[in-house]
Each structure stands twice: as structure tokens, then as C-alpha cells.
Amino acid sequence: MSLEDNIRRVTPYTPGEQPQKKVIKLNTNECPYPPSPKVVDAIKNADMDALRLYPEVDCDTLNSAISSYYGIPKDRIFSGVGSDDVLSMCFLTYFAGTEPVLFPDITYSFYDVWAEVYRIPYETIPLDEDFNIVPSDYSRENGGVVIANPNAPTGVVLGPDVVEDIVSHNKNSVVIVDEAYIDFGGRSALPLIEKYDNVVVVRTMSKSRALAGMRIGYCFGSPKLIKYLNDVKYSVNSYTMNTPALMAGAAAIEDDEYFRDITGRIIKTRADFAEKLKELGFSFRESSTNFIFAKPPAGAEASYVFEELKKRDIYVRHFKKPARIADHLRITIGTDEEMEILAGALKEIMG
Ligand code: PMP
């Protein structure tokens, strides 16, 4: 036996770069606008003495706000430190069987990392050549299913009927629908939680509510599935979310007008930028998210364009993965001005 034999070795997820210098940052799908002024007020007016105490163990301040906003009872809601924490807890809780958990080959690249770290058997199912999920591929024996809808990094959305088809064909396993980007397009699978007790819908405040720095995620499911999730959470770390995050999250969810304004602006900028990308010869599927996954025209390698943009202090995301992914760039939608500068730089690089 060696020391190494006693150690859990994993290949970690690679997060997007967070450069310290000021750049045009379009690499991690953050929101280009600040959080709601109500969030800023909630934090400014917070009772600092409360920080002496542990936070609410049941995240009640936040879950109550989420419950009123969506009209869903609190026993169907679970919150965590970003949707990464919520998803990780879901993997640990729901995927304890022996059959493989299924998810697409091109999807959020954290899923296989969690499966590896928790030693969950899994199988990836190839998307078709146009990056579509083929629903019938998920109608087989499995230990669970994970679908990002809209999918990342492709930006492609499935209709609610297709998601329901996948859920209804998997009554003996949990289907996780990761809706990190649903506020930018597509219809949510949320109504399915009333109809099926094997579906969990996961959301985040990192994108459409401009709170990536606060780390707030949540999910919805049957009271039974939420109880199982809490049992595991309380067995790992009971005080997950900090007090300022609980207050900020509640304030963010209550400011619906601001939320609609910023998501509307991003959707509009996305449409304008898509036109520019087309003119530049990029090919891409229509995006239902706050990013576009685009392939540069022949003659311009994605990795080259990525490096050239970086030299100009414009950061986008390039995944050094198999060909279908590596020949694309994932470009977050920023402000109109940022997208203008990016379009100018792309023109220059490919000129
Ligand atoms: N799901 C998907 C599909 C994502 O792209 C991300 C962002 N990296 C997350 C979940 C996690 O987001 P967060 O932890 O910030 O909520």
C-alpha cells in the first residue's frame, strides 16, 4: 500500500479564466449588468451583527421568496451555493444505483466530473450532427438522466413536450433538468414537477439575475426528492449558504421588473450580434441562452481566433476537447458596446 492508494484522485473541472486585469469578459456566461438595486440595498442595510451567528440552516429567507415568486410550496424547494452545489448534491443523492447515468456527450462539462468524483457509473450519449438531443436515446435502462435545457455549450433548446417525453420514459430514475439558461429562451419544465415525481428542475441566479459572485442556485422537485436531498446536504455540510447570500437572493427574486429588463436586453443584443456573426461567416445554431456557440469560417481556426482575441483583452471560451467542440468558440453576450468591439476585433483578425 502507498499513500496514493488511500487518496481519491480526480481530474477536476476546468473553470473559465477570471483575469484580474480589466478585459472584455465574455468567457463564463456572467451577466454584463449589475445586480438589481434592491440586492445592493439588501446588502448595504444588512445587520452586520447577524454575521456572528450561523446562517439559517433551511435557507428559509431565500426559499420563502422563491416559493412566493413561483407559487410553489417550500417543501418542493432546495437551495445551494450556486447551481453547481445543487447539482453536485443531486448527483450524490439521486445517482446511488448501479445502472449508468445518461447525459449527452456535449453538455455541461461538470457532469462527468461529479460522476467521477462520486464514482457514479455513467454513459454519454452523442448529440446528432446538428447538436440535437435525440430523446429516444434516453428510453433505456439507466440510473438517472441529466439534461441541460437549453444545453450548454451548444445553446440549443428542447421543447417542453420533448423534456416530458424523456421524464415520462424514466419513471424509475431521477431526471435532472438543468435550466441554468432557461430565462433567455425556451419553456421551463417546472410544471412537470406537479405531474411526475422523478423530475428535478435546477436553476441559478448566476446568469439572468446577475449574481454569479454570490453563488446562489436552487431546484424544485417532489417533497420526497427534496427531503432526500436535504438528508444528504445535512450529512455533508448543514450551513451551506451564507447570510448575505440568502438576503441578496431573496431581494433578487423579488425584483421581477429588473430581471425582465436585463434578460430582455441580453436577448436583444444576442439577436443583433448573431446578425454580425453571420456576416462574418460564422456558423451556429440559434441560441436560447446568454451565449452563442459559433464556428469560425473555413481558414480561421477557433483556437487561433481565441488567442488573437485574448491578445486584444477580449476573453471568450474555447474548449480543448474533441473536434466538434474544439472547432467552436463559446461567446457570452455582453453589452451592446462590448459586442461591437468584439465584432470589430473579429473582422480585423479574420480580415
Ligand atoms: N449548469 C450549467 C449548464 C452551466 O453552464 C453552469 C455555469 N457554469 C452551471 C450549471 C453552474 O452555475 P452556478 O454554479 O454559477 O449556478
mmCIF file of N, CA and C in Angstrom, residues 99-205:
data_model
loop_
_atom_site.group_PDB
_atom_site.id
_atom_site.type_symbol
_atom_site.label_atom_id
_atom_site.label_comp_id
_atom_site.label_asym_id
_atom_site.label_seq_id
_atom_site.Cartn_x
_atom_site.Cartn_y
_atom_site.Cartn_z
ATOM 1 N N GLU A 99 -26.879 1.084 -12.380
ATOM 2 C CA GLU A 99 -27.004 1.324 -13.829
ATOM 3 C C GLU A 99 -26.345 2.666 -14.166
ATOM 4 N N PRO A 100 -25.887 2.846 -15.408
ATOM 5 C CA PRO A 100 -25.221 4.120 -15.737
ATOM 6 C C PRO A 100 -26.202 5.296 -15.810
ATOM 7 N N VAL A 101 -25.732 6.434 -15.341
ATOM 8 C CA VAL A 101 -26.463 7.688 -15.510
ATOM 9 C C VAL A 101 -26.173 8.182 -16.929
ATOM 10 N N LEU A 102 -27.206 8.689 -17.603
ATOM 11 C CA LEU A 102 -27.044 9.098 -19.003
ATOM 12 C C LEU A 102 -27.075 10.620 -19.145
ATOM 13 N N PHE A 103 -26.138 11.146 -19.929
ATOM 14 C CA PHE A 103 -26.210 12.550 -20.339
ATOM 15 C C PHE A 103 -25.495 12.704 -21.684
ATOM 16 N N PRO A 104 -25.762 13.813 -22.389
ATOM 17 C CA PRO A 104 -25.177 13.959 -23.731
ATOM 18 C C PRO A 104 -23.654 14.044 -23.706
ATOM 19 N N ASP A 105 -23.039 13.706 -24.854
ATOM 20 C CA ASP A 105 -21.567 13.804 -24.941
ATOM 21 C C ASP A 105 -21.120 15.262 -24.939
ATOM 22 N N ILE A 106 -21.956 16.127 -25.498
ATOM 23 C CA ILE A 106 -21.619 17.551 -25.476
ATOM 24 C C ILE A 106 -22.628 18.227 -24.567
ATOM 25 N N THR A 107 -22.186 18.583 -23.384
ATOM 26 C CA THR A 107 -23.064 19.237 -22.421
ATOM 27 C C THR A 107 -22.184 19.898 -21.369
ATOM 28 N N TYR A 108 -22.772 20.314 -20.279
ATOM 29 C CA TYR A 108 -22.008 20.986 -19.225
ATOM 30 C C TYR A 108 -20.912 20.040 -18.737
ATOM 31 N N SER A 109 -19.668 20.487 -18.811
ATOM 32 C CA SER A 109 -18.561 19.562 -18.596
ATOM 33 C C SER A 109 -18.292 19.266 -17.115
ATOM 34 N N PHE A 110 -19.183 19.705 -16.248
ATOM 35 C CA PHE A 110 -19.064 19.318 -14.834
ATOM 36 C C PHE A 110 -19.738 17.955 -14.578
ATOM 37 N N TYR A 111 -20.700 17.558 -15.434
ATOM 38 C CA TYR A 111 -21.465 16.336 -15.121
ATOM 39 C C TYR A 111 -20.555 15.110 -14.990
ATOM 40 N N ASP A 112 -19.632 14.951 -15.957
ATOM 41 C CA ASP A 112 -18.781 13.757 -15.868
ATOM 42 C C ASP A 112 -17.793 13.863 -14.701
ATOM 43 N N VAL A 113 -17.447 15.099 -14.327
ATOM 44 C CA VAL A 113 -16.534 15.281 -13.184
ATOM 45 C C VAL A 113 -17.214 14.833 -11.886
ATOM 46 N N TRP A 114 -18.482 15.239 -11.699
ATOM 47 C CA TRP A 114 -19.195 14.783 -10.492
ATOM 48 C C TRP A 114 -19.361 13.265 -10.512
ATOM 49 N N ALA A 115 -19.690 12.724 -11.686
ATOM 50 C CA ALA A 115 -19.863 11.268 -11.774
ATOM 51 C C ALA A 115 -18.556 10.570 -11.366
ATOM 52 N N GLU A 116 -17.438 11.116 -11.825
ATOM 53 C CA GLU A 116 -16.136 10.518 -11.487
ATOM 54 C C GLU A 116 -15.843 10.648 -9.983
ATOM 55 N N VAL A 117 -16.038 11.840 -9.449
ATOM 56 C CA VAL A 117 -15.640 12.043 -8.050
ATOM 57 C C VAL A 117 -16.505 11.206 -7.106
ATOM 58 N N TYR A 118 -17.790 11.041 -7.448
ATOM 59 C CA TYR A 118 -18.676 10.240 -6.598
ATOM 60 C C TYR A 118 -18.713 8.756 -7.016
ATOM 61 N N ARG A 119 -17.918 8.420 -8.024
ATOM 62 C CA ARG A 119 -17.845 7.039 -8.546
ATOM 63 C C ARG A 119 -19.214 6.534 -8.995
ATOM 64 N N ILE A 120 -19.894 7.368 -9.743
ATOM 65 C CA ILE A 120 -21.207 7.017 -10.293
ATOM 66 C C ILE A 120 -20.976 6.469 -11.704
ATOM 67 N N PRO A 121 -21.507 5.293 -12.018
ATOM 68 C CA PRO A 121 -21.351 4.826 -13.407
ATOM 69 C C PRO A 121 -22.145 5.738 -14.346
ATOM 70 N N TYR A 122 -21.571 6.080 -15.496
ATOM 71 C CA TYR A 122 -22.291 6.960 -16.436
ATOM 72 C C TYR A 122 -21.930 6.626 -17.866
ATOM 73 N N GLU A 123 -22.808 7.056 -18.763
ATOM 74 C CA GLU A 123 -22.550 6.876 -20.185
ATOM 75 C C GLU A 123 -22.950 8.155 -20.892
ATOM 76 N N THR A 124 -22.127 8.599 -21.814
ATOM 77 C CA THR A 124 -22.510 9.793 -22.568
ATOM 78 C C THR A 124 -23.137 9.374 -23.895
ATOM 79 N N ILE A 125 -24.184 10.106 -24.270
ATOM 80 C CA ILE A 125 -24.947 9.767 -25.485
ATOM 81 C C ILE A 125 -24.669 10.870 -26.508
ATOM 82 N N PRO A 126 -24.169 10.511 -27.695
ATOM 83 C CA PRO A 126 -23.828 11.559 -28.668
ATOM 84 C C PRO A 126 -25.048 12.387 -29.105
ATOM 85 N N LEU A 127 -24.849 13.681 -29.193
ATOM 86 C CA LEU A 127 -25.856 14.533 -29.836
ATOM 87 C C LEU A 127 -25.822 14.200 -31.324
ATOM 88 N N ASP A 128 -26.896 14.504 -32.057
ATOM 89 C CA ASP A 128 -26.828 14.269 -33.509
ATOM 90 C C ASP A 128 -25.921 15.321 -34.153
ATOM 91 N N GLU A 129 -25.750 15.259 -35.491
ATOM 92 C CA GLU A 129 -24.728 16.133 -36.096
ATOM 93 C C GLU A 129 -25.070 17.618 -36.022
ATOM 94 N N ASP A 130 -26.374 17.916 -35.742
ATOM 95 C CA ASP A 130 -26.749 19.329 -35.575
ATOM 96 C C ASP A 130 -26.849 19.724 -34.100
ATOM 97 N N PHE A 131 -26.245 18.946 -33.244
ATOM 98 C CA PHE A 131 -26.232 19.217 -31.797
ATOM 99 C C PHE A 131 -27.591 19.020 -31.134
ATOM 100 N N ASN A 132 -28.461 18.198 -31.738
ATOM 101 C CA ASN A 132 -29.749 17.932 -31.087
ATOM 102 C C ASN A 132 -29.643 16.721 -30.171
ATOM 103 N N ILE A 133 -30.373 16.775 -29.060
ATOM 104 C CA ILE A 133 -30.549 15.606 -28.201
ATOM 105 C C ILE A 133 -31.593 14.720 -28.872
ATOM 106 N N VAL A 134 -31.314 13.424 -28.953
ATOM 107 C CA VAL A 134 -32.296 12.505 -29.532
ATOM 108 C C VAL A 134 -33.024 11.845 -28.353
ATOM 109 N N PRO A 135 -34.285 12.236 -28.092
ATOM 110 C CA PRO A 135 -34.953 11.797 -26.855
ATOM 111 C C PRO A 135 -35.044 10.285 -26.695
ATOM 112 N N SER A 136 -35.225 9.561 -27.810
ATOM 113 C CA SER A 136 -35.398 8.108 -27.695
ATOM 114 C C SER A 136 -34.126 7.431 -27.146
ATOM 115 N N ASP A 137 -32.971 8.098 -27.280
ATOM 116 C CA ASP A 137 -31.721 7.541 -26.747
ATOM 117 C C ASP A 137 -31.768 7.395 -25.228
ATOM 118 N N TYR A 138 -32.697 8.107 -24.604
ATOM 119 C CA TYR A 138 -32.753 8.103 -23.135
ATOM 120 C C TYR A 138 -33.853 7.170 -22.603
ATOM 121 N N SER A 139 -34.445 6.385 -23.520
ATOM 122 C CA SER A 139 -35.500 5.447 -23.112
ATOM 123 C C SER A 139 -34.920 4.059 -22.940
ATOM 124 N N ARG A 140 -33.957 3.911 -22.103
ATOM 125 C CA ARG A 140 -33.369 2.597 -21.839
ATOM 126 C C ARG A 140 -32.996 2.543 -20.366
ATOM 127 N N GLU A 141 -32.710 1.337 -19.929
ATOM 128 C CA GLU A 141 -32.341 1.134 -18.512
ATOM 129 C C GLU A 141 -31.247 2.137 -18.110
ATOM 130 N N ASN A 142 -31.445 2.826 -17.017
ATOM 131 C CA ASN A 142 -30.400 3.758 -16.580
ATOM 132 C C ASN A 142 -30.542 4.039 -15.092
ATOM 133 N N GLY A 143 -29.507 4.681 -14.545
ATOM 134 C CA GLY A 143 -29.532 5.037 -13.125
ATOM 135 C C GLY A 143 -29.898 6.491 -12.909
ATOM 136 N N GLY A 144 -30.261 7.173 -13.991
ATOM 137 C CA GLY A 144 -30.616 8.581 -13.918
ATOM 138 C C GLY A 144 -30.314 9.245 -15.248
ATOM 139 N N VAL A 145 -30.880 10.437 -15.442
ATOM 140 C CA VAL A 145 -30.664 11.181 -16.689
ATOM 141 C C VAL A 145 -30.397 12.634 -16.307
ATOM 142 N N VAL A 146 -29.465 13.264 -17.023
ATOM 143 C CA VAL A 146 -29.212 14.697 -16.807
ATOM 144 C C VAL A 146 -29.270 15.398 -18.156
ATOM 145 N N ILE A 147 -30.141 16.394 -18.227
ATOM 146 C CA ILE A 147 -30.288 17.173 -19.464
ATOM 147 C C ILE A 147 -30.134 18.646 -19.091
ATOM 148 N N ALA A 148 -29.239 19.354 -19.759
ATOM 149 C CA ALA A 148 -29.202 20.814 -19.607
ATOM 150 C C ALA A 148 -30.131 21.362 -20.687
ATOM 151 N N ASN A 149 -31.114 22.152 -20.279
ATOM 152 C CA ASN A 149 -32.048 22.702 -21.260
ATOM 153 C C ASN A 149 -32.328 24.177 -20.970
ATOM 154 N N PRO A 150 -31.917 25.092 -21.867
ATOM 155 C CA PRO A 150 -31.120 24.884 -23.070
ATOM 156 C C PRO A 150 -29.775 24.229 -22.726
ATOM 157 N N ASN A 151 -29.241 23.516 -23.736
ATOM 158 C CA ASN A 151 -27.977 22.825 -23.489
ATOM 159 C C ASN A 151 -26.794 23.808 -23.550
ATOM 160 N N ALA A 152 -25.768 23.490 -22.821
ATOM 161 C CA ALA A 152 -24.519 24.252 -22.861
ATOM 162 C C ALA A 152 -23.407 23.278 -23.236
ATOM 163 N N PRO A 153 -22.469 23.627 -24.076
ATOM 164 C CA PRO A 153 -22.268 24.958 -24.658
ATOM 165 C C PRO A 153 -22.994 25.190 -25.984
ATOM 166 N N THR A 154 -23.923 24.320 -26.377
ATOM 167 C CA THR A 154 -24.486 24.464 -27.729
ATOM 168 C C THR A 154 -25.511 25.593 -27.835
ATOM 169 N N GLY A 155 -26.227 25.884 -26.749
ATOM 170 C CA GLY A 155 -27.269 26.915 -26.778
ATOM 171 C C GLY A 155 -28.601 26.425 -27.331
ATOM 172 N N VAL A 156 -28.663 25.123 -27.660
ATOM 173 C CA VAL A 156 -29.864 24.572 -28.298
ATOM 174 C C VAL A 156 -30.898 24.167 -27.239
ATOM 175 N N VAL A 157 -32.172 24.532 -27.479
ATOM 176 C CA VAL A 157 -33.222 24.254 -26.501
ATOM 177 C C VAL A 157 -34.136 23.119 -26.982
ATOM 178 N N LEU A 158 -34.662 22.361 -26.022
ATOM 179 C CA LEU A 158 -35.679 21.340 -26.324
ATOM 180 C C LEU A 158 -37.038 21.892 -25.932
ATOM 181 N N GLY A 159 -38.080 21.525 -26.667
ATOM 182 C CA GLY A 159 -39.434 21.929 -26.301
ATOM 183 C C GLY A 159 -39.878 21.184 -25.053
ATOM 184 N N PRO A 160 -40.857 21.746 -24.304
ATOM 185 C CA PRO A 160 -41.299 21.101 -23.055
ATOM 186 C C PRO A 160 -41.897 19.716 -23.287
ATOM 187 N N ASP A 161 -42.472 19.484 -24.469
ATOM 188 C CA ASP A 161 -43.041 18.160 -24.766
ATOM 189 C C ASP A 161 -41.930 17.112 -24.869
ATOM 190 N N VAL A 162 -40.777 17.515 -25.413
ATOM 191 C CA VAL A 162 -39.660 16.574 -25.561
ATOM 192 C C VAL A 162 -39.074 16.246 -24.174
ATOM 193 N N VAL A 163 -38.962 17.277 -23.329
ATOM 194 C CA VAL A 163 -38.461 17.036 -21.967
ATOM 195 C C VAL A 163 -39.430 16.104 -21.245
ATOM 196 N N GLU A 164 -40.716 16.357 -21.423
ATOM 197 C CA GLU A 164 -41.718 15.494 -20.765
ATOM 198 C C GLU A 164 -41.604 14.063 -21.260
ATOM 199 N N ASP A 165 -41.338 13.901 -22.550
ATOM 200 C CA ASP A 165 -41.176 12.573 -23.125
ATOM 201 C C ASP A 165 -40.032 11.825 -22.399
ATOM 202 N N ILE A 166 -38.926 12.523 -22.185
ATOM 203 C CA ILE A 166 -37.776 11.902 -21.503
ATOM 204 C C ILE A 166 -38.142 11.562 -20.052
ATOM 205 N N VAL A 167 -38.816 12.489 -19.377
ATOM 206 C CA VAL A 167 -39.195 12.260 -17.968
ATOM 207 C C VAL A 167 -40.152 11.073 -17.864
ATOM 208 N N SER A 168 -41.142 11.036 -18.764
ATOM 209 C CA SER A 168 -42.182 10.005 -18.659
ATOM 210 C C SER A 168 -41.652 8.612 -19.009
ATOM 211 N N HIS A 169 -40.548 8.556 -19.762
ATOM 212 C CA HIS A 169 -39.967 7.252 -20.090
ATOM 213 C C HIS A 169 -38.972 6.760 -19.038
ATOM 214 N N ASN A 170 -38.821 7.516 -17.948
ATOM 215 C CA ASN A 170 -37.804 7.154 -16.953
ATOM 216 C C ASN A 170 -38.351 7.192 -15.539
ATOM 217 N N LYS A 171 -39.508 6.580 -15.353
ATOM 218 C CA LYS A 171 -40.174 6.713 -14.044
ATOM 219 C C LYS A 171 -39.401 6.057 -12.903
ATOM 220 N N ASN A 172 -38.448 5.180 -13.246
ATOM 221 C CA ASN A 172 -37.685 4.508 -12.178
ATOM 222 C C ASN A 172 -36.342 5.158 -11.900
ATOM 223 N N SER A 173 -36.100 6.301 -12.503
ATOM 224 C CA SER A 173 -34.856 7.017 -12.181
ATOM 225 C C SER A 173 -35.141 8.512 -12.185
ATOM 226 N N VAL A 174 -34.232 9.257 -11.556
ATOM 227 C CA VAL A 174 -34.434 10.709 -11.474
ATOM 228 C C VAL A 174 -33.898 11.376 -12.740
ATOM 229 N N VAL A 175 -34.700 12.255 -13.302
ATOM 230 C CA VAL A 175 -34.276 13.055 -14.455
ATOM 231 C C VAL A 175 -34.021 14.473 -13.950
ATOM 232 N N ILE A 176 -32.777 14.917 -14.083
ATOM 233 C CA ILE A 176 -32.422 16.287 -13.685
ATOM 234 C C ILE A 176 -32.472 17.164 -14.928
ATOM 235 N N VAL A 177 -33.235 18.242 -14.854
ATOM 236 C CA VAL A 177 -33.266 19.205 -15.954
ATOM 237 C C VAL A 177 -32.560 20.467 -15.446
ATOM 238 N N ASP A 178 -31.386 20.730 -16.004
ATOM 239 C CA ASP A 178 -30.563 21.871 -15.580
ATOM 240 C C ASP A 178 -30.964 23.080 -16.433
ATOM 241 N N GLU A 179 -31.725 23.984 -15.804
ATOM 242 C CA GLU A 179 -32.241 25.140 -16.546
ATOM 243 C C GLU A 179 -31.452 26.418 -16.241
ATOM 244 N N ALA A 180 -30.120 26.301 -16.220
ATOM 245 C CA ALA A 180 -29.278 27.467 -15.921
ATOM 246 C C ALA A 180 -29.587 28.647 -16.851
ATOM 247 N N TYR A 181 -29.979 28.336 -18.099
ATOM 248 C CA TYR A 181 -30.135 29.402 -19.110
ATOM 249 C C TYR A 181 -31.578 29.597 -19.574
ATOM 250 N N ILE A 182 -32.544 28.988 -18.902
ATOM 251 C CA ILE A 182 -33.925 28.990 -19.417
ATOM 252 C C ILE A 182 -34.522 30.398 -19.484
ATOM 253 N N ASP A 183 -34.012 31.327 -18.673
ATOM 254 C CA ASP A 183 -34.584 32.678 -18.688
ATOM 255 C C ASP A 183 -34.243 33.451 -19.963
ATOM 256 N N PHE A 184 -33.375 32.882 -20.805
ATOM 257 C CA PHE A 184 -33.006 33.553 -22.050
ATOM 258 C C PHE A 184 -33.692 32.922 -23.262
ATOM 259 N N GLY A 185 -34.580 31.954 -23.042
ATOM 260 C CA GLY A 185 -35.278 31.330 -24.170
ATOM 261 C C GLY A 185 -35.781 29.962 -23.778
ATOM 262 N N GLY A 186 -36.856 29.524 -24.435
ATOM 263 C CA GLY A 186 -37.365 28.192 -24.150
ATOM 264 C C GLY A 186 -38.390 28.207 -23.029
ATOM 265 N N ARG A 187 -39.088 27.070 -22.899
ATOM 266 C CA ARG A 187 -40.114 26.970 -21.860
ATOM 267 C C ARG A 187 -39.642 26.013 -20.777
ATOM 268 N N SER A 188 -39.879 26.404 -19.553
ATOM 269 C CA SER A 188 -39.384 25.632 -18.421
ATOM 270 C C SER A 188 -40.133 24.308 -18.246
ATOM 271 N N ALA A 189 -39.424 23.350 -17.673
ATOM 272 C CA ALA A 189 -40.028 22.054 -17.334
ATOM 273 C C ALA A 189 -40.675 22.101 -15.950
ATOM 274 N N LEU A 190 -40.716 23.274 -15.342
ATOM 275 C CA LEU A 190 -41.217 23.399 -13.971
ATOM 276 C C LEU A 190 -42.611 22.788 -13.764
ATOM 277 N N PRO A 191 -43.566 23.007 -14.693
ATOM 278 C CA PRO A 191 -44.892 22.404 -14.477
ATOM 279 C C PRO A 191 -44.841 20.872 -14.312
ATOM 280 N N LEU A 192 -43.772 20.251 -14.819
ATOM 281 C CA LEU A 192 -43.688 18.780 -14.749
ATOM 282 C C LEU A 192 -43.549 18.269 -13.318
ATOM 283 N N ILE A 193 -43.084 19.114 -12.403
ATOM 284 C CA ILE A 193 -42.894 18.615 -11.031
ATOM 285 C C ILE A 193 -44.216 18.264 -10.359
ATOM 286 N N GLU A 194 -45.321 18.857 -10.856
ATOM 287 C CA GLU A 194 -46.649 18.546 -10.303
ATOM 288 C C GLU A 194 -47.126 17.194 -10.814
ATOM 289 N N LYS A 195 -46.647 16.839 -12.014
ATOM 290 C CA LYS A 195 -47.176 15.668 -12.710
ATOM 291 C C LYS A 195 -46.320 14.410 -12.507
ATOM 292 N N TYR A 196 -45.020 14.611 -12.297
ATOM 293 C CA TYR A 196 -44.100 13.468 -12.184
ATOM 294 C C TYR A 196 -43.277 13.605 -10.902
ATOM 295 N N ASP A 197 -43.053 12.459 -10.225
ATOM 296 C CA ASP A 197 -42.243 12.571 -9.006
ATOM 297 C C ASP A 197 -40.792 12.146 -9.228
ATOM 298 N N ASN A 198 -40.381 12.053 -10.509
ATOM 299 C CA ASN A 198 -38.988 11.670 -10.808
ATOM 300 C C ASN A 198 -38.220 12.793 -11.498
ATOM 301 N N VAL A 199 -38.752 14.029 -11.443
ATOM 302 C CA VAL A 199 -38.056 15.113 -12.145
ATOM 303 C C VAL A 199 -37.617 16.194 -11.158
ATOM 304 N N VAL A 200 -36.404 16.712 -11.388
ATOM 305 C CA VAL A 200 -35.865 17.812 -10.582
ATOM 306 C C VAL A 200 -35.416 18.906 -11.549
ATOM 307 N N VAL A 201 -35.893 20.120 -11.313
ATOM 308 C CA VAL A 201 -35.570 21.248 -12.196
ATOM 309 C C VAL A 201 -34.623 22.186 -11.449
ATOM 310 N N VAL A 202 -33.450 22.420 -12.042
ATOM 311 C CA VAL A 202 -32.398 23.194 -11.354
ATOM 312 C C VAL A 202 -32.242 24.577 -11.995
ATOM 313 N N ARG A 203 -32.114 25.585 -11.163
ATOM 314 C CA ARG A 203 -31.969 26.975 -11.625
ATOM 315 C C ARG A 203 -30.767 27.641 -10.952
ATOM 316 N N THR A 204 -30.370 28.783 -11.503
ATOM 317 C CA THR A 204 -29.275 29.555 -10.908
ATOM 318 C C THR A 204 -29.575 31.048 -10.945
ATOM 319 N N MET A 205 -28.978 31.781 -10.027
ATOM 320 C CA MET A 205 -29.063 33.252 -10.062
ATOM 321 C C MET A 205 -27.795 33.845 -10.671
#
